[in-house]
PDB file of C-alpha atoms in Angstrom:
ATOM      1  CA  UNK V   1     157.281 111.903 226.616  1.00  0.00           C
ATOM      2  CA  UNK V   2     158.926 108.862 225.123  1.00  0.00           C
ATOM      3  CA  UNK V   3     155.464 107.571 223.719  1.00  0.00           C
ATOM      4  CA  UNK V   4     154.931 110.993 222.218  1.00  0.00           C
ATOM      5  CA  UNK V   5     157.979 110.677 220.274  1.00  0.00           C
ATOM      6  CA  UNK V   6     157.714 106.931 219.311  1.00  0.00           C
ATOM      7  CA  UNK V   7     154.233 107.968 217.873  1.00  0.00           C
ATOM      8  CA  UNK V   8     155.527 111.052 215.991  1.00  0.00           C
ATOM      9  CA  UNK V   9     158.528 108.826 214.062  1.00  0.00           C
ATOM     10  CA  UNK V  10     156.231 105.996 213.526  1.00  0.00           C
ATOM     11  CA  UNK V  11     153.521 108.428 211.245  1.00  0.00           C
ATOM     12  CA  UNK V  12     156.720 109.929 209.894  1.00  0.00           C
ATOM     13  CA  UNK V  13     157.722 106.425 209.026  1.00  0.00           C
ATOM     14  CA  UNK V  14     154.405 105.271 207.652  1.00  0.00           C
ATOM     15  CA  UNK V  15     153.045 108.442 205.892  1.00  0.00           C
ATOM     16  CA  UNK V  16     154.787 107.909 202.688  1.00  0.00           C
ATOM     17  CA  UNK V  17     153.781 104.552 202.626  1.00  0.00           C
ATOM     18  CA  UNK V  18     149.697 105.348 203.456  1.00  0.00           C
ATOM     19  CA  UNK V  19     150.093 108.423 200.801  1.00  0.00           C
ATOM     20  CA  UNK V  20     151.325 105.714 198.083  1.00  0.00           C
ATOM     21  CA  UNK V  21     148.321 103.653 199.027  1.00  0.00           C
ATOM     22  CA  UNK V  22     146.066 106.582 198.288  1.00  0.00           C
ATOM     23  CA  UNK V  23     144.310 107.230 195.028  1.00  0.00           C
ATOM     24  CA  UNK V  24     146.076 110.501 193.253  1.00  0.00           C
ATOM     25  CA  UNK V  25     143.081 112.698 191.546  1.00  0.00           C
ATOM     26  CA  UNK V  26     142.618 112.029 188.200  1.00  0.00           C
ATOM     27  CA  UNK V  27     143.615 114.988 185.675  1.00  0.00           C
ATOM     28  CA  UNK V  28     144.605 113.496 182.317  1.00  0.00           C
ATOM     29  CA  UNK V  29     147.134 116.261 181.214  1.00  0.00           C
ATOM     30  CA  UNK V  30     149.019 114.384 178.621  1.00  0.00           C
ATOM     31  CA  UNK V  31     153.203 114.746 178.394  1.00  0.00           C
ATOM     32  CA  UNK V  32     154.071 115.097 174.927  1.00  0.00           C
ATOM     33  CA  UNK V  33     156.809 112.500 173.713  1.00  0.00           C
ATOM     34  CA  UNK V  34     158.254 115.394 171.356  1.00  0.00           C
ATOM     35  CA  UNK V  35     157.956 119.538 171.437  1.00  0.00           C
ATOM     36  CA  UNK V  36     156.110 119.384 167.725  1.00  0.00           C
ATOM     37  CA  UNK V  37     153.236 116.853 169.940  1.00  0.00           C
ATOM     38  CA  UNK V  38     152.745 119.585 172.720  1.00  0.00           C
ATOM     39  CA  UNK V  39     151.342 122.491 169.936  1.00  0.00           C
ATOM     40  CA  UNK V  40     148.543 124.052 171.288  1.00  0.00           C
ATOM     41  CA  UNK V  41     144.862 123.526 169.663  1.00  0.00           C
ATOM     42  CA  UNK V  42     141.836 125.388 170.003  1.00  0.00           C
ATOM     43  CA  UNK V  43     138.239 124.629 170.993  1.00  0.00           C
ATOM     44  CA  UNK V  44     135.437 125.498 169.428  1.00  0.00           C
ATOM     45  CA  UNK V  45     132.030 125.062 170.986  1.00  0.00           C
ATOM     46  CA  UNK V  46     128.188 125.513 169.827  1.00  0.00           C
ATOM     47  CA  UNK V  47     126.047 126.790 171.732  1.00  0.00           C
ATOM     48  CA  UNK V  48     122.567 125.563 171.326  1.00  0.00           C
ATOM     49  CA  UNK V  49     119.192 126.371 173.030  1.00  0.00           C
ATOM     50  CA  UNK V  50     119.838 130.225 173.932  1.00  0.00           C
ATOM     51  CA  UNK V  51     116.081 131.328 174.908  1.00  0.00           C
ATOM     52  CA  UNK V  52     117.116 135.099 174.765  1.00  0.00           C
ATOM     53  CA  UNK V  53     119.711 137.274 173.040  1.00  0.00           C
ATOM     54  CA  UNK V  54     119.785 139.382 176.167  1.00  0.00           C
ATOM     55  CA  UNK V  55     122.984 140.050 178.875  1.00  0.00           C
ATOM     56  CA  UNK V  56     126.059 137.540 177.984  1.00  0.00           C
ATOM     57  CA  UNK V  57     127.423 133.907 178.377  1.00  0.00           C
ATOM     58  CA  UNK V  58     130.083 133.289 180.990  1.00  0.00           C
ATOM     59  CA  UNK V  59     132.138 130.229 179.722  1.00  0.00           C
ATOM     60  CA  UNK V  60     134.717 128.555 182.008  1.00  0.00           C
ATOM     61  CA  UNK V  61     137.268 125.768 181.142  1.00  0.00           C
ATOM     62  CA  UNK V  62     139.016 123.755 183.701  1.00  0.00           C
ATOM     63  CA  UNK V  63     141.911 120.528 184.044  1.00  0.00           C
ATOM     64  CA  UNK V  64     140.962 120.564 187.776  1.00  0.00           C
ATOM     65  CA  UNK V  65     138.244 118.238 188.659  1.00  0.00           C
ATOM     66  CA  UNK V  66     138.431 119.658 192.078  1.00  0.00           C
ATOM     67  CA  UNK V  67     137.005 123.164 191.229  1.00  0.00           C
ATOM     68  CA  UNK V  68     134.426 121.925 188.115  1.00  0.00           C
ATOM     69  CA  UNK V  69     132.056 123.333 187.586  1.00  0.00           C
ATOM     70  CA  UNK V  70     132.474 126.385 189.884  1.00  0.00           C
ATOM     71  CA  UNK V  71     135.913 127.264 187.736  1.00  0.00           C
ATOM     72  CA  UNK V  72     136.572 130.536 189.526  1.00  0.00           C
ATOM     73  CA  UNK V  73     138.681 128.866 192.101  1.00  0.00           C
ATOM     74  CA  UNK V  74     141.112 127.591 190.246  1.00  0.00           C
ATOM     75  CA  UNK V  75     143.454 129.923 188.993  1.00  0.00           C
ATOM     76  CA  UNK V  76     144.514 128.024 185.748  1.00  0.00           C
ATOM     77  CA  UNK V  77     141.435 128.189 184.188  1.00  0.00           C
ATOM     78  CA  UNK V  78     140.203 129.825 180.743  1.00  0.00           C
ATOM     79  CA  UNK V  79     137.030 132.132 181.445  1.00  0.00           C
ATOM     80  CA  UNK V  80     135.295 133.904 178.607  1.00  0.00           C
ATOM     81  CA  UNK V  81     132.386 135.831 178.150  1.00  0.00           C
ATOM     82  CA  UNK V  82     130.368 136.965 175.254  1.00  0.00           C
ATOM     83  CA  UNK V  83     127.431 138.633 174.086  1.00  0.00           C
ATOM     84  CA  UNK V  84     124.379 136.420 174.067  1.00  0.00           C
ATOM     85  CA  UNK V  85     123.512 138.279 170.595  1.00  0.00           C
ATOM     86  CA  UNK V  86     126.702 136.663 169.724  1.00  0.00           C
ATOM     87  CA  UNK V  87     126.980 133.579 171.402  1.00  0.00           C
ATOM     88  CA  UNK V  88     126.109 131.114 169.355  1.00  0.00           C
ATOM     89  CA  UNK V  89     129.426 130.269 169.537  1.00  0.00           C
ATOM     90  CA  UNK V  90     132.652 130.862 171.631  1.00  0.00           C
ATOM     91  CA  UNK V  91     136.236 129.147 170.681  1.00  0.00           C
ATOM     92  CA  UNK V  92     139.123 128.902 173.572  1.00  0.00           C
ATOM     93  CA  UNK V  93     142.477 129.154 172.167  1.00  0.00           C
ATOM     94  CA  UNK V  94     145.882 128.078 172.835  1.00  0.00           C
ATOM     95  CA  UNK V  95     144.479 125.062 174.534  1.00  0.00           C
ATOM     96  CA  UNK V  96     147.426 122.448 175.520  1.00  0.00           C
ATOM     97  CA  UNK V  97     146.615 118.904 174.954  1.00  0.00           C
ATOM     98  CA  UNK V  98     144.801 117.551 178.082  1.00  0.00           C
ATOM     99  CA  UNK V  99     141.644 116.180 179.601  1.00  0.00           C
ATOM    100  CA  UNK V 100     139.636 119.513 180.531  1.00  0.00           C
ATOM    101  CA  UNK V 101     135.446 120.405 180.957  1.00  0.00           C
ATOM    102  CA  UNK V 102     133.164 123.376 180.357  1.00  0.00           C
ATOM    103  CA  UNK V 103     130.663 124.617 182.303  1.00  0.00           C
ATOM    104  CA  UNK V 104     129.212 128.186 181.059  1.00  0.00           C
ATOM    105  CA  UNK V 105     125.825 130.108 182.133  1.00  0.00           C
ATOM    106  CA  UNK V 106     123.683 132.264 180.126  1.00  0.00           C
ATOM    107  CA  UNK V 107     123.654 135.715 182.661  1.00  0.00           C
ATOM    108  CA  UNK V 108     120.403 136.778 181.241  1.00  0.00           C
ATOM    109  CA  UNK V 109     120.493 140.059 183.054  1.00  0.00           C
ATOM    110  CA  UNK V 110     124.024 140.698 183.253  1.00  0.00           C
ATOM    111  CA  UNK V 111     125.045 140.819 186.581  1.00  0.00           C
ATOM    112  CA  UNK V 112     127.835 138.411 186.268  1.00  0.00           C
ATOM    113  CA  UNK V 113     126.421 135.951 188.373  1.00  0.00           C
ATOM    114  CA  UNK V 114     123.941 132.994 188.393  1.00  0.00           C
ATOM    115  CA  UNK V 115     120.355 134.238 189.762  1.00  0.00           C
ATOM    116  CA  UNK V 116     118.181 131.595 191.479  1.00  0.00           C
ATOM    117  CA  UNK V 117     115.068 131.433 193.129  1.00  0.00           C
ATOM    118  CA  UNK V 118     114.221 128.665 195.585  1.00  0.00           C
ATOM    119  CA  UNK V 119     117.657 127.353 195.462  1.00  0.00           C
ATOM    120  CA  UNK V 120     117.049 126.577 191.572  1.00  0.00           C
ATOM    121  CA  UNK V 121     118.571 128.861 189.053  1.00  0.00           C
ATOM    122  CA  UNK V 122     116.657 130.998 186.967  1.00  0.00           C
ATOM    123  CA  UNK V 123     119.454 131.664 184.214  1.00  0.00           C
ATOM    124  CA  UNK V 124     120.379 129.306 181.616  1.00  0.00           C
ATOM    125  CA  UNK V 125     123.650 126.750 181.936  1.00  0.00           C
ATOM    126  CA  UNK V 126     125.225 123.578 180.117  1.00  0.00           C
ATOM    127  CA  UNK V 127     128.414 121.646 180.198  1.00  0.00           C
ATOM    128  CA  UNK V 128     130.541 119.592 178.507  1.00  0.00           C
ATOM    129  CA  UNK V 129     129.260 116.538 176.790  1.00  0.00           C
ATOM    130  CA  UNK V 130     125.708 117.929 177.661  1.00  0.00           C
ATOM    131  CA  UNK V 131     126.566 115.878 181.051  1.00  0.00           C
ATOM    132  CA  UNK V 132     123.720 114.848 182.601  1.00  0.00           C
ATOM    133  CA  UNK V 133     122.761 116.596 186.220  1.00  0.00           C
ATOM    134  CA  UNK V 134     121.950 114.172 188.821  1.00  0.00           C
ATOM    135  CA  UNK V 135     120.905 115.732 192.362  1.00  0.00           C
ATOM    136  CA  UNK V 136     123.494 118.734 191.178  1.00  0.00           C
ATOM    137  CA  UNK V 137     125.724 119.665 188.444  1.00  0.00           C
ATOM    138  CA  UNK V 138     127.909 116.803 186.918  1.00  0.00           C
ATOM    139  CA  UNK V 139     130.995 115.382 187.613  1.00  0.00           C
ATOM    140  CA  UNK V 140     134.375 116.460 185.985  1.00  0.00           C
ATOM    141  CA  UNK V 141     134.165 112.674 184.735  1.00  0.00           C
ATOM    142  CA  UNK V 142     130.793 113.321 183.008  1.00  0.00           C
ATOM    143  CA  UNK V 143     131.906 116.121 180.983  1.00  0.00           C
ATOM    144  CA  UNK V 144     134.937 116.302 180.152  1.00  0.00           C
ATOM    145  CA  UNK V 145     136.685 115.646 176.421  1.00  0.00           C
ATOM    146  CA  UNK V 146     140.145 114.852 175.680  1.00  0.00           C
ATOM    147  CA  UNK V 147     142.198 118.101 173.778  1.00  0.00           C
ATOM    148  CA  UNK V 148     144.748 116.540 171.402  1.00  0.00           C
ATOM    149  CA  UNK V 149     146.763 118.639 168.557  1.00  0.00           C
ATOM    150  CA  UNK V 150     144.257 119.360 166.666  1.00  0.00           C
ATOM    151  CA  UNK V 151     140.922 121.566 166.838  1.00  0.00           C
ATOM    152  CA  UNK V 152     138.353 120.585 168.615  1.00  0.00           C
ATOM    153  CA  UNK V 153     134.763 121.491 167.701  1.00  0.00           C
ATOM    154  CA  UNK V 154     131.836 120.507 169.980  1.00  0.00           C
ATOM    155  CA  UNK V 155     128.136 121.813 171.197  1.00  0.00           C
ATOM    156  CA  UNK V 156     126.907 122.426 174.570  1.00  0.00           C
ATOM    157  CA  UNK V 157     123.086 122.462 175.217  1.00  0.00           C
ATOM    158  CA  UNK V 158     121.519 125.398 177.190  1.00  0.00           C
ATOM    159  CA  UNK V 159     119.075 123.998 179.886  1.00  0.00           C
ATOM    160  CA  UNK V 160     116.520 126.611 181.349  1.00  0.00           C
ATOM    161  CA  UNK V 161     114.633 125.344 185.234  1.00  0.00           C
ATOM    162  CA  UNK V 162     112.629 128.097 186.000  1.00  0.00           C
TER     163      UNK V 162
END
């Protein structure tokens, strides 16, 4: 019984010191030095390489490396969707300065989700920095951009498999 409590109030002891040893996850939101620094910006991105006009793009924006590209599991993300007729372009606004990416998918047939066949989707997608895929979609390190206090316009590449 004694060992049992040694051991507990040794890892007690030590955690803090193993957690400071520990890399923290990187997520670049920036602290402004002065309220007038922290306005909010917008982002406007391109969208280039559309194949149809048919069913909508889902666009999702994220701070959270740990849930890019699948954005729907974090909760502080930006989601938009649009008409493909009208997506050649889709602008998030009220963006706080930060380090953030963008995945989005063309749903060709509009069922809201990403159709694949053989494990390989059949529906368009892009990210961020037209990040290259490697084995899988990118990295939050591949794609992502730096938000600062002004707007930010960039383009995102539609890439068709199947």
């Amino acid at each position: 019984m004694m060992r049992k409590g040694l051991a507990i109030t040794l890892a007690a002891l030590t955690a803090p010191v193993a957690m400071a040893a520990m890399p923290l996850p990187e997520i670049h939101m920036q602290m402004p030095a002065q309220a007038s620094a922290a306005a909010p910006s917008s982002i406007l991105v391109q969208i280039d390489g559309l194949r149809s006009n048919r069913g909508q793009i889902l666009a999702c924006m994220t701070a959270n490396p740990k849930t890019f590209p699948d954005c729907q599991k974090d909760p502080h993300a930006r989601h938009l969707t649009v008409p493909a007729a009208n997506g050649e372009t889709v602008q998030f606004r009220d963006v706080p300065q930060g380090r953030y990416a963008i995945a989005l998918f063309h749903d060709e047939n509009g069922n809201g989700r990403m159709d694949k066949m053989m494990m390989l989707p059949r529906e368009g997608f892009g990210f961020s920095r037209d990040a290259p895929l490697q084995f899988g979609p990118p990295r939050f390190g591949a794609a992502s951009f730096q938000v600062g206090p002004v707007q930010l316009k960039t383009a995102i590449k539609v890439r068709y498999i199947l």
